[in-house]
Amino acid sequence: MTSTNVPPLPDGVTVASLRELAVSLATEAGDVIRAHRPERVTVAGTKSSDVDPVTAMDRAVEELLVSRLTTARPEDAILGEEGDDVPGTSGLTWVVDPVDGTVNYLYGVASYSVSVAVVAGPPDPARWTVLAGCVHDVVAGRTWSAGLGEGATLDGAPLRPVEPAPLPRSLVGTGFGYAASRRAAQARVLTQVLPRVRDIRRLGSAAIDLCLLAQGALDLYYERGLNPWDMAAGSLVATEAGARVVGLRGAAPGVTMTVAGRGEGLDDLLSILEEADADAPDGA
Ligand code: IPD
Ligand code: CA
Ligand code: CA
C-alpha cells in the first residue's frame, strides 16, 4: 500500500468507487472476449509495423469500454489504445487497453488481458497519479485490482508482501517492441541481463507481467516502449503491493523504460540497464 496523497476528486467520487467501476468494466470485457473468441482469429489490420496486429476484438472491446464509460462517467476523458479518445472536463482520464497481449490472443496463447485504469492529471506516466486500476486475465479468469492508498488484490484477496530476491536468483519478465530497430537494441541489452539472472520470461502482456511482479510470480520486470495503456493499471497494482516501478537514471517509468521490482535486485538491474544504455535512442 502506498502512502501517496490522493488528489482532490470530483464531488461524490472516491478511489473505491473508481476501482469498483474499473473492475466491473474489465471483467465484463473479459466475459465478452471469452464468449466471442472465433475458432480462428484473424488480423483486421496492422499498426506500428507489419507484426503489430489489431483484431476485430481489440476494436469491439474498446468500443464497449468507451460506451460504458461515457454513460457512467460522462465528464471524464478516455485514452484508449485503439484511438477512441474522448475529451473530458473532470480532470480524470480512463486509460484502457482492450486486449493487452493481442499477439497471444491471435495465436491462442493463454496470456492476454483487459487493462482499465483511471488517472488524475495528464495521461502521461511522468505526470499522472493513477487512482485505481484493474487487470483481468482473460483466459485464467483472474482479476487484479488496486486503489491508490488502498492496497492491491487478486480475486478480492489482498496481495501479501513479497520477499525481495537477489539479482542472480531473480526471474525477470520483459517484452519487446514491434519495430526491428527497437528489437535489435533490446536483444543487445538482453545479452547483458540474461547471464546475471535466474532466467527471463517474455509472456506477452505487460499488464499481466506487472501484476505477476506484484504477487511475486516474477521478481523483476523491465521493458522499453510501454505506452500509457500497457502500464497504467499494472503499475498501480505493483506499487500498491509494495513494489517500486521506476525509470532509468531517476526518471519516472514510461515509454523510455519501465523497471519494476524490490530491494537490491531492482537496484542491480537498474545499474545493468543504465550501463547498457538501455534508454539510448535506437531509431524506433
Ligand atoms: C503489448 C504487450 C506486450 C509488450 C508490448 C505491448 P499489445 O501490448 O503488452 O507484452 O511487450 O510492448 O505493446 O500490443 O498486445 O496491446
Ligand atoms: Ca498493450
Ligand atoms: Ca492492446
PDB file of C-alpha atoms and ligand atoms in Angstrom:
ATOM      1  CA  MET A   1       0.000   0.000   0.000  1.00  0.00           C
ATOM      2  CA  THR A   2       1.394   3.455  -0.855  1.00  0.00           C
ATOM      3  CA  SER A   3       1.190   6.474   1.416  1.00  0.00           C
ATOM      4  CA  THR A   4       0.720   8.840  -1.552  1.00  0.00           C
ATOM      5  CA  ASN A   5      -1.856  11.568  -1.029  1.00  0.00           C
ATOM      6  CA  VAL A   6      -4.968  11.219  -3.142  1.00  0.00           C
ATOM      7  CA  PRO A   7      -5.528  14.404  -5.197  1.00  0.00           C
ATOM      8  CA  PRO A   8      -8.892  16.186  -4.891  1.00  0.00           C
ATOM      9  CA  LEU A   9     -11.604  14.185  -6.660  1.00  0.00           C
ATOM     10  CA  PRO A  10     -14.873  15.362  -8.201  1.00  0.00           C
ATOM     11  CA  ASP A  11     -17.835  15.547  -5.775  1.00  0.00           C
ATOM     12  CA  GLY A  12     -19.165  12.161  -4.749  1.00  0.00           C
ATOM     13  CA  VAL A  13     -16.228  10.267  -6.283  1.00  0.00           C
ATOM     14  CA  THR A  14     -13.959   8.045  -4.175  1.00  0.00           C
ATOM     15  CA  VAL A  15     -10.985   5.870  -5.041  1.00  0.00           C
ATOM     16  CA  ALA A  16     -13.095   2.871  -4.012  1.00  0.00           C
ATOM     17  CA  SER A  17     -15.916   3.806  -6.413  1.00  0.00           C
ATOM     18  CA  LEU A  18     -13.463   4.282  -9.299  1.00  0.00           C
ATOM     19  CA  ARG A  19     -11.821   0.936  -8.529  1.00  0.00           C
ATOM     20  CA  GLU A  20     -15.206  -0.792  -8.441  1.00  0.00           C
ATOM     21  CA  LEU A  21     -16.034   0.630 -11.866  1.00  0.00           C
ATOM     22  CA  ALA A  22     -12.629  -0.418 -13.272  1.00  0.00           C
ATOM     23  CA  VAL A  23     -13.189  -3.983 -12.027  1.00  0.00           C
ATOM     24  CA  SER A  24     -16.708  -4.175 -13.383  1.00  0.00           C
ATOM     25  CA  LEU A  25     -15.634  -2.892 -16.839  1.00  0.00           C
ATOM     26  CA  ALA A  26     -12.549  -5.100 -17.151  1.00  0.00           C
ATOM     27  CA  THR A  27     -14.383  -8.250 -16.094  1.00  0.00           C
ATOM     28  CA  GLU A  28     -17.354  -7.517 -18.370  1.00  0.00           C
ATOM     29  CA  ALA A  29     -14.924  -7.008 -21.267  1.00  0.00           C
ATOM     30  CA  GLY A  30     -13.177 -10.268 -20.343  1.00  0.00           C
ATOM     31  CA  ASP A  31     -16.519 -12.111 -20.470  1.00  0.00           C
ATOM     32  CA  VAL A  32     -17.122 -10.718 -23.965  1.00  0.00           C
ATOM     33  CA  ILE A  33     -13.669 -11.771 -25.197  1.00  0.00           C
ATOM     34  CA  ARG A  34     -14.119 -15.298 -23.807  1.00  0.00           C
ATOM     35  CA  ALA A  35     -17.641 -15.667 -25.179  1.00  0.00           C
ATOM     36  CA  HIS A  36     -16.866 -14.390 -28.680  1.00  0.00           C
ATOM     37  CA  ARG A  37     -13.414 -15.746 -29.455  1.00  0.00           C
ATOM     38  CA  PRO A  38     -13.770 -17.108 -33.000  1.00  0.00           C
ATOM     39  CA  GLU A  39     -12.323 -20.546 -33.764  1.00  0.00           C
ATOM     40  CA  ARG A  40      -9.742 -18.838 -35.939  1.00  0.00           C
ATOM     41  CA  VAL A  41      -8.810 -15.273 -35.016  1.00  0.00           C
ATOM     42  CA  THR A  42      -7.743 -13.155 -37.994  1.00  0.00           C
ATOM     43  CA  VAL A  43      -5.807  -9.912 -38.279  1.00  0.00           C
ATOM     44  CA  ALA A  44      -8.036  -6.916 -39.069  1.00  0.00           C
ATOM     45  CA  GLY A  45      -5.112  -4.538 -39.667  1.00  0.00           C
ATOM     46  CA  THR A  46      -1.626  -3.606 -38.516  1.00  0.00           C
ATOM     47  CA  LYS A  47      -0.398  -0.593 -36.566  1.00  0.00           C
ATOM     48  CA  SER A  48       3.221   0.441 -35.892  1.00  0.00           C
ATOM     49  CA  SER A  49       4.735  -2.371 -38.029  1.00  0.00           C
ATOM     50  CA  ASP A  50       3.685  -5.460 -40.002  1.00  0.00           C
ATOM     51  CA  VAL A  51       3.984  -7.567 -36.836  1.00  0.00           C
ATOM     52  CA  ASP A  52       1.841  -5.213 -34.672  1.00  0.00           C
ATOM     53  CA  PRO A  53      -1.654  -6.591 -35.314  1.00  0.00           C
ATOM     54  CA  VAL A  54      -5.111  -5.386 -34.428  1.00  0.00           C
ATOM     55  CA  THR A  55      -8.091  -7.747 -34.403  1.00  0.00           C
ATOM     56  CA  ALA A  56     -11.818  -7.081 -34.601  1.00  0.00           C
ATOM     57  CA  MET A  57     -11.928  -7.926 -30.875  1.00  0.00           C
ATOM     58  CA  ASP A  58      -9.470  -5.138 -29.933  1.00  0.00           C
ATOM     59  CA  ARG A  59     -11.763  -2.646 -31.647  1.00  0.00           C
ATOM     60  CA  ALA A  60     -15.048  -4.094 -30.387  1.00  0.00           C
ATOM     61  CA  VAL A  61     -13.882  -4.230 -26.770  1.00  0.00           C
ATOM     62  CA  GLU A  62     -12.542  -0.683 -26.863  1.00  0.00           C
ATOM     63  CA  GLU A  63     -15.917   0.463 -28.235  1.00  0.00           C
ATOM     64  CA  LEU A  64     -17.667  -1.372 -25.396  1.00  0.00           C
ATOM     65  CA  LEU A  65     -15.406   0.223 -22.767  1.00  0.00           C
ATOM     66  CA  VAL A  66     -15.872   3.691 -24.256  1.00  0.00           C
ATOM     67  CA  SER A  67     -19.633   3.289 -24.414  1.00  0.00           C
ATOM     68  CA  ARG A  68     -19.843   2.099 -20.776  1.00  0.00           C
ATOM     69  CA  LEU A  69     -17.531   4.894 -19.586  1.00  0.00           C
ATOM     70  CA  THR A  70     -19.289   7.703 -21.428  1.00  0.00           C
ATOM     71  CA  THR A  71     -22.515   6.578 -19.743  1.00  0.00           C
ATOM     72  CA  ALA A  72     -21.088   6.024 -16.237  1.00  0.00           C
ATOM     73  CA  ARG A  73     -18.574   8.915 -16.176  1.00  0.00           C
ATOM     74  CA  PRO A  74     -19.612  11.426 -18.892  1.00  0.00           C
ATOM     75  CA  GLU A  75     -17.261  14.146 -17.634  1.00  0.00           C
ATOM     76  CA  ASP A  76     -14.100  12.024 -17.653  1.00  0.00           C
ATOM     77  CA  ALA A  77     -11.699  11.754 -20.597  1.00  0.00           C
ATOM     78  CA  ILE A  78     -10.733   8.420 -22.183  1.00  0.00           C
ATOM     79  CA  LEU A  79      -7.411   7.362 -23.698  1.00  0.00           C
ATOM     80  CA  GLY A  80      -7.698   4.022 -25.470  1.00  0.00           C
ATOM     81  CA  GLU A  81      -5.073   2.087 -27.387  1.00  0.00           C
ATOM     82  CA  GLU A  82      -7.242   1.757 -30.491  1.00  0.00           C
ATOM     83  CA  GLY A  83      -7.654   5.513 -30.763  1.00  0.00           C
ATOM     84  CA  ASP A  84     -11.138   6.052 -29.357  1.00  0.00           C
ATOM     85  CA  ASP A  85     -10.006   9.121 -27.411  1.00  0.00           C
ATOM     86  CA  VAL A  86     -12.689  11.160 -25.695  1.00  0.00           C
ATOM     87  CA  PRO A  87     -12.040  14.605 -24.144  1.00  0.00           C
ATOM     88  CA  GLY A  88     -13.285  15.359 -20.621  1.00  0.00           C
ATOM     89  CA  THR A  89     -13.752  18.147 -18.105  1.00  0.00           C
ATOM     90  CA  SER A  90     -13.347  16.420 -14.709  1.00  0.00           C
ATOM     91  CA  GLY A  91      -9.530  16.146 -14.683  1.00  0.00           C
ATOM     92  CA  LEU A  92      -9.794  12.331 -14.659  1.00  0.00           C
ATOM     93  CA  THR A  93      -8.818  10.145 -17.623  1.00  0.00           C
ATOM     94  CA  TRP A  94      -9.598   6.472 -18.118  1.00  0.00           C
ATOM     95  CA  VAL A  95      -6.612   4.753 -19.722  1.00  0.00           C
ATOM     96  CA  VAL A  96      -7.692   1.487 -21.317  1.00  0.00           C
ATOM     97  CA  ASP A  97      -6.117  -1.362 -23.244  1.00  0.00           C
ATOM     98  CA  PRO A  98      -8.954  -3.560 -24.544  1.00  0.00           C
ATOM     99  CA  VAL A  99      -6.673  -6.533 -25.266  1.00  0.00           C
ATOM    100  CA  ASP A 100      -3.157  -6.386 -23.836  1.00  0.00           C
ATOM    101  CA  GLY A 101      -1.346  -9.264 -25.490  1.00  0.00           C
ATOM    102  CA  THR A 102      -3.008  -9.175 -28.902  1.00  0.00           C
ATOM    103  CA  VAL A 103      -0.367 -11.466 -30.444  1.00  0.00           C
ATOM    104  CA  ASN A 104      -1.184 -14.084 -27.783  1.00  0.00           C
ATOM    105  CA  TYR A 105      -4.910 -13.613 -28.447  1.00  0.00           C
ATOM    106  CA  LEU A 106      -4.276 -14.099 -32.166  1.00  0.00           C
ATOM    107  CA  TYR A 107      -2.324 -17.322 -31.664  1.00  0.00           C
ATOM    108  CA  GLY A 108      -4.369 -18.675 -28.738  1.00  0.00           C
ATOM    109  CA  VAL A 109      -1.501 -18.394 -26.260  1.00  0.00           C
ATOM    110  CA  ALA A 110      -3.051 -18.065 -22.803  1.00  0.00           C
ATOM    111  CA  SER A 111      -1.713 -14.695 -21.635  1.00  0.00           C
ATOM    112  CA  TYR A 112      -3.833 -11.721 -22.597  1.00  0.00           C
ATOM    113  CA  SER A 113      -5.773  -9.251 -20.513  1.00  0.00           C
ATOM    114  CA  VAL A 114      -8.059  -6.253 -20.314  1.00  0.00           C
ATOM    115  CA  SER A 115      -6.458  -3.291 -18.569  1.00  0.00           C
ATOM    116  CA  VAL A 116      -8.581  -0.432 -17.210  1.00  0.00           C
ATOM    117  CA  ALA A 117      -7.187   2.423 -15.099  1.00  0.00           C
ATOM    118  CA  VAL A 118      -8.200   5.929 -14.146  1.00  0.00           C
ATOM    119  CA  VAL A 119      -5.642   8.675 -13.616  1.00  0.00           C
ATOM    120  CA  ALA A 120      -5.684  12.245 -12.307  1.00  0.00           C
ATOM    121  CA  GLY A 121      -3.685  14.801 -14.288  1.00  0.00           C
ATOM    122  CA  PRO A 122      -2.396  14.381 -17.829  1.00  0.00           C
ATOM    123  CA  PRO A 123      -2.457  10.756 -19.086  1.00  0.00           C
ATOM    124  CA  ASP A 124       1.337  10.641 -19.111  1.00  0.00           C
ATOM    125  CA  PRO A 125       3.205   8.329 -16.708  1.00  0.00           C
ATOM    126  CA  ALA A 126       5.656  11.117 -15.803  1.00  0.00           C
ATOM    127  CA  ARG A 127       2.847  13.423 -14.652  1.00  0.00           C
ATOM    128  CA  TRP A 128      -0.212  11.353 -13.766  1.00  0.00           C
ATOM    129  CA  THR A 129      -1.429   9.963 -10.459  1.00  0.00           C
ATOM    130  CA  VAL A 130      -3.001   6.557 -11.053  1.00  0.00           C
ATOM    131  CA  LEU A 131      -6.062   6.425  -8.793  1.00  0.00           C
ATOM    132  CA  ALA A 132      -7.428   2.950  -9.487  1.00  0.00           C
ATOM    133  CA  GLY A 133      -6.871   0.112 -11.905  1.00  0.00           C
ATOM    134  CA  CYS A 134      -7.868  -3.404 -12.825  1.00  0.00           C
ATOM    135  CA  VAL A 135      -6.161  -6.050 -14.953  1.00  0.00           C
ATOM    136  CA  HIS A 136      -8.345  -9.009 -15.896  1.00  0.00           C
ATOM    137  CA  ASP A 137      -6.509 -12.085 -17.180  1.00  0.00           C
ATOM    138  CA  VAL A 138      -8.985 -13.310 -19.773  1.00  0.00           C
ATOM    139  CA  VAL A 139      -8.017 -16.980 -20.101  1.00  0.00           C
ATOM    140  CA  ALA A 140      -7.272 -17.678 -16.426  1.00  0.00           C
ATOM    141  CA  GLY A 141     -10.284 -15.580 -15.375  1.00  0.00           C
ATOM    142  CA  ARG A 142      -8.273 -13.925 -12.578  1.00  0.00           C
ATOM    143  CA  THR A 143      -8.562 -10.264 -11.651  1.00  0.00           C
ATOM    144  CA  TRP A 144      -6.050  -7.958 -10.023  1.00  0.00           C
ATOM    145  CA  SER A 145      -7.132  -4.537  -8.839  1.00  0.00           C
ATOM    146  CA  ALA A 146      -5.750  -1.666  -6.813  1.00  0.00           C
ATOM    147  CA  GLY A 147      -6.802   1.692  -5.421  1.00  0.00           C
ATOM    148  CA  LEU A 148      -4.327   4.424  -4.537  1.00  0.00           C
ATOM    149  CA  GLY A 149      -3.501   4.032  -0.818  1.00  0.00           C
ATOM    150  CA  GLU A 150      -5.936   1.109  -0.565  1.00  0.00           C
ATOM    151  CA  GLY A 151      -3.728  -1.845  -1.493  1.00  0.00           C
ATOM    152  CA  ALA A 152      -3.894  -4.426  -4.260  1.00  0.00           C
ATOM    153  CA  THR A 153      -5.889  -7.634  -4.510  1.00  0.00           C
ATOM    154  CA  LEU A 154      -6.056 -10.774  -6.624  1.00  0.00           C
ATOM    155  CA  ASP A 155      -9.637 -12.019  -6.937  1.00  0.00           C
ATOM    156  CA  GLY A 156     -10.518  -9.921  -3.893  1.00  0.00           C
ATOM    157  CA  ALA A 157      -7.752 -11.266  -1.617  1.00  0.00           C
ATOM    158  CA  PRO A 158      -5.044  -8.787  -0.538  1.00  0.00           C
ATOM    159  CA  LEU A 159      -1.642  -9.400  -2.117  1.00  0.00           C
ATOM    160  CA  ARG A 160       0.869 -10.371   0.558  1.00  0.00           C
ATOM    161  CA  PRO A 161       4.277  -8.702   0.964  1.00  0.00           C
ATOM    162  CA  VAL A 162       6.912 -10.367  -1.212  1.00  0.00           C
ATOM    163  CA  GLU A 163      10.494 -11.053  -0.084  1.00  0.00           C
ATOM    164  CA  PRO A 164      12.971  -9.345  -2.473  1.00  0.00           C
ATOM    165  CA  ALA A 165      15.264 -11.762  -4.341  1.00  0.00           C
ATOM    166  CA  PRO A 166      18.923 -11.054  -5.154  1.00  0.00           C
ATOM    167  CA  LEU A 167      19.566 -10.471  -8.846  1.00  0.00           C
ATOM    168  CA  PRO A 168      21.237 -13.857  -9.568  1.00  0.00           C
ATOM    169  CA  ARG A 169      18.129 -15.668  -8.239  1.00  0.00           C
ATOM    170  CA  SER A 170      15.614 -13.356  -9.915  1.00  0.00           C
ATOM    171  CA  LEU A 171      13.099 -14.445 -12.534  1.00  0.00           C
ATOM    172  CA  VAL A 172      12.844 -11.435 -14.828  1.00  0.00           C
ATOM    173  CA  GLY A 173       9.919 -10.562 -17.091  1.00  0.00           C
ATOM    174  CA  THR A 174      10.443  -8.403 -20.134  1.00  0.00           C
ATOM    175  CA  GLY A 175       8.962  -7.638 -23.536  1.00  0.00           C
ATOM    176  CA  PHE A 176       9.978  -6.450 -26.961  1.00  0.00           C
ATOM    177  CA  GLY A 177       8.648  -3.751 -29.260  1.00  0.00           C
ATOM    178  CA  TYR A 178       7.263  -4.216 -32.759  1.00  0.00           C
ATOM    179  CA  ALA A 179       9.968  -2.357 -34.747  1.00  0.00           C
ATOM    180  CA  ALA A 180      13.062  -4.234 -35.987  1.00  0.00           C
ATOM    181  CA  SER A 181      15.469  -1.469 -34.889  1.00  0.00           C
ATOM    182  CA  ARG A 182      13.949  -1.426 -31.367  1.00  0.00           C
ATOM    183  CA  ARG A 183      14.214  -5.215 -31.165  1.00  0.00           C
ATOM    184  CA  ALA A 184      17.882  -5.189 -32.216  1.00  0.00           C
ATOM    185  CA  ALA A 185      18.619  -2.742 -29.375  1.00  0.00           C
ATOM    186  CA  GLN A 186      16.564  -4.829 -26.922  1.00  0.00           C
ATOM    187  CA  ALA A 187      18.425  -8.002 -27.931  1.00  0.00           C
ATOM    188  CA  ARG A 188      21.744  -6.265 -27.228  1.00  0.00           C
ATOM    189  CA  VAL A 189      20.553  -5.218 -23.739  1.00  0.00           C
ATOM    190  CA  LEU A 190      19.288  -8.750 -23.092  1.00  0.00           C
ATOM    191  CA  THR A 191      22.813 -10.139 -23.555  1.00  0.00           C
ATOM    192  CA  GLN A 192      23.835  -8.072 -20.518  1.00  0.00           C
ATOM    193  CA  VAL A 193      20.866  -9.128 -18.361  1.00  0.00           C
ATOM    194  CA  LEU A 194      20.391 -12.839 -19.129  1.00  0.00           C
ATOM    195  CA  PRO A 195      23.778 -14.126 -17.869  1.00  0.00           C
ATOM    196  CA  ARG A 196      23.220 -12.412 -14.486  1.00  0.00           C
ATOM    197  CA  VAL A 197      19.713 -13.617 -13.548  1.00  0.00           C
ATOM    198  CA  ARG A 198      17.859 -16.887 -12.861  1.00  0.00           C
ATOM    199  CA  ASP A 199      16.010 -16.690 -16.177  1.00  0.00           C
ATOM    200  CA  ILE A 200      13.927 -14.473 -18.433  1.00  0.00           C
ATOM    201  CA  ARG A 201      10.208 -14.708 -19.265  1.00  0.00           C
ATOM    202  CA  ARG A 202       8.565 -12.999 -22.268  1.00  0.00           C
ATOM    203  CA  LEU A 203       4.923 -13.692 -21.538  1.00  0.00           C
ATOM    204  CA  GLY A 204       3.332 -11.169 -23.913  1.00  0.00           C
ATOM    205  CA  SER A 205       1.070  -8.956 -21.802  1.00  0.00           C
ATOM    206  CA  ALA A 206       2.840  -6.138 -19.971  1.00  0.00           C
ATOM    207  CA  ALA A 207      -0.233  -5.585 -17.769  1.00  0.00           C
ATOM    208  CA  ILE A 208      -0.156  -9.217 -16.591  1.00  0.00           C
ATOM    209  CA  ASP A 209       3.653  -9.054 -16.177  1.00  0.00           C
ATOM    210  CA  LEU A 210       3.303  -6.138 -13.745  1.00  0.00           C
ATOM    211  CA  CYS A 211       0.603  -7.981 -11.784  1.00  0.00           C
ATOM    212  CA  LEU A 212       2.719 -11.168 -11.627  1.00  0.00           C
ATOM    213  CA  LEU A 213       5.541  -8.998 -10.306  1.00  0.00           C
ATOM    214  CA  ALA A 214       3.113  -7.581  -7.726  1.00  0.00           C
ATOM    215  CA  GLN A 215       2.273 -11.042  -6.396  1.00  0.00           C
ATOM    216  CA  GLY A 216       5.863 -12.370  -6.540  1.00  0.00           C
ATOM    217  CA  ALA A 217       5.436 -14.661  -9.562  1.00  0.00           C
ATOM    218  CA  LEU A 218       8.161 -12.577 -11.235  1.00  0.00           C
ATOM    219  CA  ASP A 219      10.949 -10.966  -9.195  1.00  0.00           C
ATOM    220  CA  LEU A 220      11.798  -8.210 -11.635  1.00  0.00           C
ATOM    221  CA  TYR A 221      10.410  -6.720 -14.837  1.00  0.00           C
ATOM    222  CA  TYR A 222      11.746  -4.272 -17.376  1.00  0.00           C
ATOM    223  CA  GLU A 223      10.596  -3.114 -20.770  1.00  0.00           C
ATOM    224  CA  ARG A 224      11.272  -0.286 -23.171  1.00  0.00           C
ATOM    225  CA  GLY A 225       8.453   1.192 -25.247  1.00  0.00           C
ATOM    226  CA  LEU A 226       5.431   0.723 -22.972  1.00  0.00           C
ATOM    227  CA  ASN A 227       2.532   3.015 -23.750  1.00  0.00           C
ATOM    228  CA  PRO A 228       0.346   4.538 -21.008  1.00  0.00           C
ATOM    229  CA  TRP A 229      -2.393   1.903 -21.525  1.00  0.00           C
ATOM    230  CA  ASP A 230       0.070  -1.001 -21.190  1.00  0.00           C
ATOM    231  CA  MET A 231       1.197   0.076 -17.733  1.00  0.00           C
ATOM    232  CA  ALA A 232      -1.387   2.316 -16.007  1.00  0.00           C
ATOM    233  CA  ALA A 233      -3.351  -0.362 -14.133  1.00  0.00           C
ATOM    234  CA  GLY A 234      -0.481  -2.847 -13.685  1.00  0.00           C
ATOM    235  CA  SER A 235       1.881  -0.235 -12.262  1.00  0.00           C
ATOM    236  CA  LEU A 236      -0.641   0.697  -9.550  1.00  0.00           C
ATOM    237  CA  VAL A 237      -1.208  -2.983  -8.682  1.00  0.00           C
ATOM    238  CA  ALA A 238       2.587  -3.355  -8.352  1.00  0.00           C
ATOM    239  CA  THR A 239       3.187  -0.235  -6.243  1.00  0.00           C
ATOM    240  CA  GLU A 240       0.181  -0.927  -4.003  1.00  0.00           C
ATOM    241  CA  ALA A 241       1.650  -4.407  -3.422  1.00  0.00           C
ATOM    242  CA  GLY A 242       4.874  -2.779  -2.188  1.00  0.00           C
ATOM    243  CA  ALA A 243       6.998  -2.939  -5.361  1.00  0.00           C
ATOM    244  CA  ARG A 244       8.774   0.022  -6.947  1.00  0.00           C
ATOM    245  CA  VAL A 245       8.059   0.987 -10.554  1.00  0.00           C
ATOM    246  CA  VAL A 246      10.669   3.386 -11.920  1.00  0.00           C
ATOM    247  CA  GLY A 247      12.594   4.564 -14.977  1.00  0.00           C
ATOM    248  CA  LEU A 248      16.355   4.743 -15.515  1.00  0.00           C
ATOM    249  CA  ARG A 249      18.639   7.427 -14.019  1.00  0.00           C
ATOM    250  CA  GLY A 250      15.975   8.643 -11.590  1.00  0.00           C
ATOM    251  CA  ALA A 251      13.327   9.209 -14.282  1.00  0.00           C
ATOM    252  CA  ALA A 252       9.672   8.277 -13.949  1.00  0.00           C
ATOM    253  CA  PRO A 253       8.637   4.992 -15.587  1.00  0.00           C
ATOM    254  CA  GLY A 254       7.310   5.364 -19.104  1.00  0.00           C
ATOM    255  CA  VAL A 255       7.949   4.795 -22.763  1.00  0.00           C
ATOM    256  CA  THR A 256      11.743   5.135 -22.442  1.00  0.00           C
ATOM    257  CA  MET A 257      11.947   2.434 -19.782  1.00  0.00           C
ATOM    258  CA  THR A 258       9.774   0.846 -17.127  1.00  0.00           C
ATOM    259  CA  VAL A 259      11.507  -1.216 -14.450  1.00  0.00           C
ATOM    260  CA  ALA A 260       9.710  -2.889 -11.536  1.00  0.00           C
ATOM    261  CA  GLY A 261      10.867  -4.869  -8.540  1.00  0.00           C
ATOM    262  CA  ARG A 262      12.067  -4.675  -4.983  1.00  0.00           C
ATOM    263  CA  GLY A 263      15.224  -4.272  -2.912  1.00  0.00           C
ATOM    264  CA  GLU A 264      18.794  -4.677  -4.105  1.00  0.00           C
ATOM    265  CA  GLY A 265      17.756  -6.882  -7.022  1.00  0.00           C
ATOM    266  CA  LEU A 266      15.955  -3.904  -8.514  1.00  0.00           C
ATOM    267  CA  ASP A 267      18.908  -1.572  -7.878  1.00  0.00           C
ATOM    268  CA  ASP A 268      21.292  -4.068  -9.503  1.00  0.00           C
ATOM    269  CA  LEU A 269      19.044  -4.457 -12.550  1.00  0.00           C
ATOM    270  CA  LEU A 270      18.827  -0.668 -12.886  1.00  0.00           C
ATOM    271  CA  SER A 271      22.637  -0.457 -12.856  1.00  0.00           C
ATOM    272  CA  ILE A 272      22.938  -3.072 -15.613  1.00  0.00           C
ATOM    273  CA  LEU A 273      20.319  -1.347 -17.773  1.00  0.00           C
ATOM    274  CA  GLU A 274      21.955   2.042 -17.263  1.00  0.00           C
ATOM    275  CA  GLU A 275      25.430   0.685 -18.078  1.00  0.00           C
ATOM    276  CA  ALA A 276      23.999  -0.996 -21.191  1.00  0.00           C
ATOM    277  CA  ASP A 277      22.423   2.338 -22.256  1.00  0.00           C
ATOM    278  CA  ALA A 278      19.066   0.589 -22.489  1.00  0.00           C
ATOM    279  CA  ASP A 279      17.468   4.028 -22.862  1.00  0.00           C
ATOM    280  CA  ALA A 280      19.711   5.158 -25.757  1.00  0.00           C
ATOM    281  CA  PRO A 281      17.969   6.205 -28.995  1.00  0.00           C
ATOM    282  CA  ASP A 282      17.607   3.193 -31.291  1.00  0.00           C
ATOM    283  CA  GLY A 283      15.824   4.749 -34.215  1.00  0.00           C
ATOM    284  CA  ALA A 284      12.499   3.145 -33.213  1.00  0.00           C
TER     285      ALA A 284
HETATM  286  C1  IPD B   1       1.915  -5.338 -25.960  1.00  0.00           C
HETATM  287  C2  IPD B   1       2.082  -6.266 -24.786  1.00  0.00           C
HETATM  288  C3  IPD B   1       3.475  -6.848 -24.772  1.00  0.00           C
HETATM  289  C4  IPD B   1       4.522  -5.759 -24.735  1.00  0.00           C
HETATM  290  C5  IPD B   1       4.331  -4.778 -25.882  1.00  0.00           C
HETATM  291  C6  IPD B   1       2.914  -4.223 -25.855  1.00  0.00           C
HETATM  292  P1  IPD B   1      -0.479  -5.134 -27.137  1.00  0.00           P
HETATM  293  O1  IPD B   1       0.620  -4.774 -25.985  1.00  0.00           O
HETATM  294  O2  IPD B   1       1.870  -5.582 -23.562  1.00  0.00           O
HETATM  295  O3  IPD B   1       3.705  -7.655 -23.630  1.00  0.00           O
HETATM  296  O4  IPD B   1       5.790  -6.370 -24.835  1.00  0.00           O
HETATM  297  O5  IPD B   1       5.267  -3.730 -25.678  1.00  0.00           O
HETATM  298  O6  IPD B   1       2.752  -3.349 -26.962  1.00  0.00           O
HETATM  299  O7  IPD B   1       0.035  -4.558 -28.414  1.00  0.00           O
HETATM  300  O8  IPD B   1      -0.625  -6.588 -27.168  1.00  0.00           O
HETATM  301  O9  IPD B   1      -1.682  -4.407 -26.603  1.00  0.00           O
HETATM  302 CA    CA B   2      -0.878  -3.273 -24.760  1.00  0.00          CA
HETATM  303 CA    CA B   3      -3.784  -3.744 -26.930  1.00  0.00          CA
END
